[in-house]
Amino acid sequence: MKNNLLVLNIITLFIASCVGPPDYSDGLLENVPAIVNENDYFSLSLLGDKYTEKSEWNLDLDVTSLDKILTTMVVKDLAIGASDSTYLFLVDEQGDTMFSAGLFSELVVTSQDSIIVIGSPKKVILDSDNFSGRLEYQIIKTVE
């Protein structure tokens, strides 16, 4: 009787301690962009598999005219067809496009720009139609 009760308690404890798989919502899975949006840093990471969506992120960057921003973009493992089109835009506070890139080939881009020259970035827009590949895009605030 005691052994049966002990076995029943162990089985109940084992079943109660089981958990399901994690619910990923941070870009670790295909077609789920991972976003980090801080006052001195913005990051967009995407592993796309025929990803089709238009997404916009208002930037939390807190910049002054004395600041500079370092921007990096990496596009790798790209697989596109003739009708596929994906664009990345950086928009300023007046709604003007500061940067645009068509993601049609693998590339690595870096730039460091002064806020007083280019203006203050306010929004990142990813307009993707059938994007298959990896996209990494970061904006980092730097101070002179």
JSON list of C-alpha atoms in Angstrom, two decimals:
[
{"chain": "A", "resi": 1, "resn": "MET", "atom": "CA", "xyz": [0.00, 0.00, 0.00]},
{"chain": "A", "resi": 2, "resn": "LYS", "atom": "CA", "xyz": [2.79, 2.44, 0.92]},
{"chain": "A", "resi": 3, "resn": "ASN", "atom": "CA", "xyz": [4.70, 1.54, -2.26]},
{"chain": "A", "resi": 4, "resn": "ASN", "atom": "CA", "xyz": [1.63, 2.13, -4.43]},
{"chain": "A", "resi": 5, "resn": "LEU", "atom": "CA", "xyz": [1.03, 5.49, -2.77]},
{"chain": "A", "resi": 6, "resn": "LEU", "atom": "CA", "xyz": [4.69, 6.45, -3.25]},
{"chain": "A", "resi": 7, "resn": "VAL", "atom": "CA", "xyz": [4.61, 5.51, -6.94]},
{"chain": "A", "resi": 8, "resn": "LEU", "atom": "CA", "xyz": [1.35, 7.43, -7.42]},
{"chain": "A", "resi": 9, "resn": "ASN", "atom": "CA", "xyz": [2.86, 10.54, -5.78]},
{"chain": "A", "resi": 10, "resn": "ILE", "atom": "CA", "xyz": [5.99, 10.33, -7.95]},
{"chain": "A", "resi": 11, "resn": "ILE", "atom": "CA", "xyz": [3.93, 9.99, -11.13]},
{"chain": "A", "resi": 12, "resn": "THR", "atom": "CA", "xyz": [1.70, 12.91, -10.11]},
{"chain": "A", "resi": 13, "resn": "LEU", "atom": "CA", "xyz": [4.74, 15.05, -9.30]},
{"chain": "A", "resi": 14, "resn": "PHE", "atom": "CA", "xyz": [6.37, 14.15, -12.63]},
{"chain": "A", "resi": 15, "resn": "ILE", "atom": "CA", "xyz": [3.27, 15.00, -14.68]},
{"chain": "A", "resi": 16, "resn": "ALA", "atom": "CA", "xyz": [2.70, 18.27, -12.81]},
{"chain": "A", "resi": 17, "resn": "SER", "atom": "CA", "xyz": [6.28, 19.43, -13.42]},
{"chain": "A", "resi": 18, "resn": "CYS", "atom": "CA", "xyz": [6.20, 18.97, -17.21]},
{"chain": "A", "resi": 19, "resn": "VAL", "atom": "CA", "xyz": [6.03, 22.14, -19.27]},
{"chain": "A", "resi": 20, "resn": "GLY", "atom": "CA", "xyz": [5.31, 22.74, -22.93]},
{"chain": "A", "resi": 21, "resn": "PRO", "atom": "CA", "xyz": [7.72, 24.18, -25.45]},
{"chain": "A", "resi": 22, "resn": "PRO", "atom": "CA", "xyz": [8.49, 27.90, -25.20]},
{"chain": "A", "resi": 23, "resn": "ASP", "atom": "CA", "xyz": [6.36, 30.33, -27.18]},
{"chain": "A", "resi": 24, "resn": "TYR", "atom": "CA", "xyz": [8.90, 32.19, -29.33]},
{"chain": "A", "resi": 25, "resn": "SER", "atom": "CA", "xyz": [7.94, 35.72, -30.28]},
{"chain": "A", "resi": 26, "resn": "ASP", "atom": "CA", "xyz": [11.38, 37.23, -30.70]},
{"chain": "A", "resi": 27, "resn": "GLY", "atom": "CA", "xyz": [12.68, 36.36, -34.17]},
{"chain": "A", "resi": 28, "resn": "LEU", "atom": "CA", "xyz": [14.14, 32.99, -33.27]},
{"chain": "A", "resi": 29, "resn": "LEU", "atom": "CA", "xyz": [11.63, 31.40, -35.62]},
{"chain": "A", "resi": 30, "resn": "GLU", "atom": "CA", "xyz": [11.05, 32.05, -39.29]},
{"chain": "A", "resi": 31, "resn": "ASN", "atom": "CA", "xyz": [8.94, 35.07, -40.21]},
{"chain": "A", "resi": 32, "resn": "VAL", "atom": "CA", "xyz": [8.91, 36.62, -36.73]},
{"chain": "A", "resi": 33, "resn": "PRO", "atom": "CA", "xyz": [10.98, 39.84, -36.61]},
{"chain": "A", "resi": 34, "resn": "ALA", "atom": "CA", "xyz": [13.04, 40.36, -33.46]},
{"chain": "A", "resi": 35, "resn": "ILE", "atom": "CA", "xyz": [13.04, 44.01, -32.40]},
{"chain": "A", "resi": 36, "resn": "VAL", "atom": "CA", "xyz": [15.12, 45.83, -29.79]},
{"chain": "A", "resi": 37, "resn": "ASN", "atom": "CA", "xyz": [14.08, 49.47, -29.53]},
{"chain": "A", "resi": 38, "resn": "GLU", "atom": "CA", "xyz": [15.97, 51.51, -26.92]},
{"chain": "A", "resi": 39, "resn": "ASN", "atom": "CA", "xyz": [16.85, 55.21, -26.55]},
{"chain": "A", "resi": 40, "resn": "ASP", "atom": "CA", "xyz": [20.37, 54.58, -27.91]},
{"chain": "A", "resi": 41, "resn": "TYR", "atom": "CA", "xyz": [19.95, 51.44, -30.05]},
{"chain": "A", "resi": 42, "resn": "PHE", "atom": "CA", "xyz": [17.55, 49.87, -32.55]},
{"chain": "A", "resi": 43, "resn": "SER", "atom": "CA", "xyz": [17.86, 46.37, -33.94]},
{"chain": "A", "resi": 44, "resn": "LEU", "atom": "CA", "xyz": [15.77, 44.41, -36.43]},
{"chain": "A", "resi": 45, "resn": "SER", "atom": "CA", "xyz": [16.55, 40.73, -37.05]},
{"chain": "A", "resi": 46, "resn": "LEU", "atom": "CA", "xyz": [14.54, 38.59, -39.41]},
{"chain": "A", "resi": 47, "resn": "LEU", "atom": "CA", "xyz": [14.85, 35.05, -40.69]},
{"chain": "A", "resi": 48, "resn": "GLY", "atom": "CA", "xyz": [12.41, 35.16, -43.57]},
{"chain": "A", "resi": 49, "resn": "ASP", "atom": "CA", "xyz": [10.83, 32.31, -45.49]},
{"chain": "A", "resi": 50, "resn": "LYS", "atom": "CA", "xyz": [8.59, 33.89, -48.13]},
{"chain": "A", "resi": 51, "resn": "TYR", "atom": "CA", "xyz": [7.86, 36.63, -45.58]},
{"chain": "A", "resi": 52, "resn": "THR", "atom": "CA", "xyz": [5.25, 39.07, -46.89]},
{"chain": "A", "resi": 53, "resn": "GLU", "atom": "CA", "xyz": [4.24, 41.93, -44.63]},
{"chain": "A", "resi": 54, "resn": "LYS", "atom": "CA", "xyz": [4.62, 45.68, -44.22]},
{"chain": "A", "resi": 55, "resn": "SER", "atom": "CA", "xyz": [5.81, 46.57, -40.73]},
{"chain": "A", "resi": 56, "resn": "GLU", "atom": "CA", "xyz": [6.66, 49.92, -39.15]},
{"chain": "A", "resi": 57, "resn": "TRP", "atom": "CA", "xyz": [8.50, 50.67, -35.92]},
{"chain": "A", "resi": 58, "resn": "ASN", "atom": "CA", "xyz": [8.62, 54.11, -34.32]},
{"chain": "A", "resi": 59, "resn": "LEU", "atom": "CA", "xyz": [12.14, 54.60, -33.01]},
{"chain": "A", "resi": 60, "resn": "ASP", "atom": "CA", "xyz": [12.78, 55.32, -29.34]},
{"chain": "A", "resi": 61, "resn": "LEU", "atom": "CA", "xyz": [16.18, 56.85, -30.26]},
{"chain": "A", "resi": 62, "resn": "ASP", "atom": "CA", "xyz": [16.90, 59.99, -28.25]},
{"chain": "A", "resi": 63, "resn": "VAL", "atom": "CA", "xyz": [19.33, 62.00, -30.39]},
{"chain": "A", "resi": 64, "resn": "THR", "atom": "CA", "xyz": [20.55, 65.58, -30.44]},
{"chain": "A", "resi": 65, "resn": "SER", "atom": "CA", "xyz": [22.25, 67.51, -33.20]},
{"chain": "A", "resi": 66, "resn": "LEU", "atom": "CA", "xyz": [25.63, 66.70, -31.58]},
{"chain": "A", "resi": 67, "resn": "ASP", "atom": "CA", "xyz": [25.12, 62.93, -31.92]},
{"chain": "A", "resi": 68, "resn": "LYS", "atom": "CA", "xyz": [26.06, 60.55, -34.70]},
{"chain": "A", "resi": 69, "resn": "ILE", "atom": "CA", "xyz": [24.44, 57.28, -35.63]},
{"chain": "A", "resi": 70, "resn": "LEU", "atom": "CA", "xyz": [26.19, 54.15, -36.77]},
{"chain": "A", "resi": 71, "resn": "THR", "atom": "CA", "xyz": [24.02, 52.09, -39.09]},
{"chain": "A", "resi": 72, "resn": "THR", "atom": "CA", "xyz": [24.73, 48.51, -40.18]},
{"chain": "A", "resi": 73, "resn": "MET", "atom": "CA", "xyz": [22.75, 46.23, -42.44]},
{"chain": "A", "resi": 74, "resn": "VAL", "atom": "CA", "xyz": [23.54, 42.66, -43.41]},
{"chain": "A", "resi": 75, "resn": "VAL", "atom": "CA", "xyz": [21.51, 40.60, -45.89]},
{"chain": "A", "resi": 76, "resn": "LYS", "atom": "CA", "xyz": [22.58, 36.94, -46.21]},
{"chain": "A", "resi": 77, "resn": "ASP", "atom": "CA", "xyz": [21.27, 33.59, -47.43]},
{"chain": "A", "resi": 78, "resn": "LEU", "atom": "CA", "xyz": [18.98, 35.38, -49.86]},
{"chain": "A", "resi": 79, "resn": "ALA", "atom": "CA", "xyz": [16.71, 33.35, -52.15]},
{"chain": "A", "resi": 80, "resn": "ILE", "atom": "CA", "xyz": [14.55, 35.57, -54.36]},
{"chain": "A", "resi": 81, "resn": "GLY", "atom": "CA", "xyz": [12.58, 35.20, -57.54]},
{"chain": "A", "resi": 82, "resn": "ALA", "atom": "CA", "xyz": [11.92, 37.71, -60.31]},
{"chain": "A", "resi": 83, "resn": "SER", "atom": "CA", "xyz": [8.68, 38.96, -58.73]},
{"chain": "A", "resi": 84, "resn": "ASP", "atom": "CA", "xyz": [9.99, 39.20, -55.13]},
{"chain": "A", "resi": 85, "resn": "SER", "atom": "CA", "xyz": [10.53, 42.67, -53.72]},
{"chain": "A", "resi": 86, "resn": "THR", "atom": "CA", "xyz": [11.54, 43.82, -50.26]},
{"chain": "A", "resi": 87, "resn": "TYR", "atom": "CA", "xyz": [12.52, 47.33, -49.21]},
{"chain": "A", "resi": 88, "resn": "LEU", "atom": "CA", "xyz": [13.83, 48.79, -45.97]},
{"chain": "A", "resi": 89, "resn": "PHE", "atom": "CA", "xyz": [13.30, 52.49, -45.22]},
{"chain": "A", "resi": 90, "resn": "LEU", "atom": "CA", "xyz": [14.54, 54.85, -42.52]},
{"chain": "A", "resi": 91, "resn": "VAL", "atom": "CA", "xyz": [12.28, 57.90, -42.19]},
{"chain": "A", "resi": 92, "resn": "ASP", "atom": "CA", "xyz": [12.95, 61.19, -40.38]},
{"chain": "A", "resi": 93, "resn": "GLU", "atom": "CA", "xyz": [10.65, 63.29, -38.19]},
{"chain": "A", "resi": 94, "resn": "GLN", "atom": "CA", "xyz": [9.20, 65.12, -41.22]},
{"chain": "A", "resi": 95, "resn": "GLY", "atom": "CA", "xyz": [8.30, 61.83, -42.93]},
{"chain": "A", "resi": 96, "resn": "ASP", "atom": "CA", "xyz": [11.11, 62.11, -45.50]},
{"chain": "A", "resi": 97, "resn": "THR", "atom": "CA", "xyz": [13.11, 59.02, -46.45]},
{"chain": "A", "resi": 98, "resn": "MET", "atom": "CA", "xyz": [16.64, 59.19, -45.02]},
{"chain": "A", "resi": 99, "resn": "PHE", "atom": "CA", "xyz": [17.72, 55.75, -46.24]},
{"chain": "A", "resi": 100, "resn": "SER", "atom": "CA", "xyz": [16.20, 53.14, -48.51]},
{"chain": "A", "resi": 101, "resn": "ALA", "atom": "CA", "xyz": [17.49, 49.81, -49.66]},
{"chain": "A", "resi": 102, "resn": "GLY", "atom": "CA", "xyz": [16.06, 47.22, -52.00]},
{"chain": "A", "resi": 103, "resn": "LEU", "atom": "CA", "xyz": [16.96, 43.79, -50.66]},
{"chain": "A", "resi": 104, "resn": "PHE", "atom": "CA", "xyz": [17.73, 42.06, -53.96]},
{"chain": "A", "resi": 105, "resn": "SER", "atom": "CA", "xyz": [21.23, 40.73, -53.29]},
{"chain": "A", "resi": 106, "resn": "GLU", "atom": "CA", "xyz": [23.41, 39.77, -50.37]},
{"chain": "A", "resi": 107, "resn": "LEU", "atom": "CA", "xyz": [25.13, 42.79, -48.93]},
{"chain": "A", "resi": 108, "resn": "VAL", "atom": "CA", "xyz": [26.87, 44.37, -45.97]},
{"chain": "A", "resi": 109, "resn": "VAL", "atom": "CA", "xyz": [26.44, 48.12, -45.47]},
{"chain": "A", "resi": 110, "resn": "THR", "atom": "CA", "xyz": [27.79, 50.34, -42.70]},
{"chain": "A", "resi": 111, "resn": "SER", "atom": "CA", "xyz": [27.69, 54.09, -42.34]},
{"chain": "A", "resi": 112, "resn": "GLN", "atom": "CA", "xyz": [28.29, 56.67, -39.65]},
{"chain": "A", "resi": 113, "resn": "ASP", "atom": "CA", "xyz": [26.35, 59.88, -40.06]},
{"chain": "A", "resi": 114, "resn": "SER", "atom": "CA", "xyz": [25.99, 63.09, -38.11]},
{"chain": "A", "resi": 115, "resn": "ILE", "atom": "CA", "xyz": [22.46, 63.99, -36.97]},
{"chain": "A", "resi": 116, "resn": "ILE", "atom": "CA", "xyz": [23.06, 67.65, -37.80]},
{"chain": "A", "resi": 117, "resn": "VAL", "atom": "CA", "xyz": [23.66, 66.64, -41.44]},
{"chain": "A", "resi": 118, "resn": "ILE", "atom": "CA", "xyz": [21.05, 63.92, -42.05]},
{"chain": "A", "resi": 119, "resn": "GLY", "atom": "CA", "xyz": [18.35, 64.73, -39.50]},
{"chain": "A", "resi": 120, "resn": "SER", "atom": "CA", "xyz": [16.76, 62.72, -36.72]},
{"chain": "A", "resi": 121, "resn": "PRO", "atom": "CA", "xyz": [15.55, 59.18, -37.57]},
{"chain": "A", "resi": 122, "resn": "LYS", "atom": "CA", "xyz": [12.04, 58.43, -36.34]},
{"chain": "A", "resi": 123, "resn": "LYS", "atom": "CA", "xyz": [10.72, 55.29, -38.07]},
{"chain": "A", "resi": 124, "resn": "VAL", "atom": "CA", "xyz": [11.92, 52.08, -39.70]},
{"chain": "A", "resi": 125, "resn": "ILE", "atom": "CA", "xyz": [9.69, 50.51, -42.34]},
{"chain": "A", "resi": 126, "resn": "LEU", "atom": "CA", "xyz": [10.12, 47.02, -43.75]},
{"chain": "A", "resi": 127, "resn": "ASP", "atom": "CA", "xyz": [7.95, 46.44, -46.81]},
{"chain": "A", "resi": 128, "resn": "SER", "atom": "CA", "xyz": [8.50, 42.83, -47.80]},
{"chain": "A", "resi": 129, "resn": "ASP", "atom": "CA", "xyz": [6.99, 40.71, -50.52]},
{"chain": "A", "resi": 130, "resn": "ASN", "atom": "CA", "xyz": [8.15, 37.09, -50.45]},
{"chain": "A", "resi": 131, "resn": "PHE", "atom": "CA", "xyz": [11.43, 37.75, -48.57]},
{"chain": "A", "resi": 132, "resn": "SER", "atom": "CA", "xyz": [13.51, 34.62, -48.01]},
{"chain": "A", "resi": 133, "resn": "GLY", "atom": "CA", "xyz": [16.83, 35.15, -46.26]},
{"chain": "A", "resi": 134, "resn": "ARG", "atom": "CA", "xyz": [18.39, 36.78, -43.22]},
{"chain": "A", "resi": 135, "resn": "LEU", "atom": "CA", "xyz": [18.23, 40.48, -42.44]},
{"chain": "A", "resi": 136, "resn": "GLU", "atom": "CA", "xyz": [20.12, 42.21, -39.63]},
{"chain": "A", "resi": 137, "resn": "TYR", "atom": "CA", "xyz": [19.69, 45.98, -39.30]},
{"chain": "A", "resi": 138, "resn": "GLN", "atom": "CA", "xyz": [21.01, 48.11, -36.43]},
{"chain": "A", "resi": 139, "resn": "ILE", "atom": "CA", "xyz": [21.13, 51.80, -35.59]},
{"chain": "A", "resi": 140, "resn": "ILE", "atom": "CA", "xyz": [23.45, 52.79, -32.75]},
{"chain": "A", "resi": 141, "resn": "LYS", "atom": "CA", "xyz": [23.65, 56.29, -31.27]},
{"chain": "A", "resi": 142, "resn": "THR", "atom": "CA", "xyz": [27.20, 57.51, -30.75]},
{"chain": "A", "resi": 143, "resn": "VAL", "atom": "CA", "xyz": [28.41, 60.71, -29.08]},
{"chain": "A", "resi": 144, "resn": "GLU", "atom": "CA", "xyz": [31.44, 62.72, -30.17]}
]
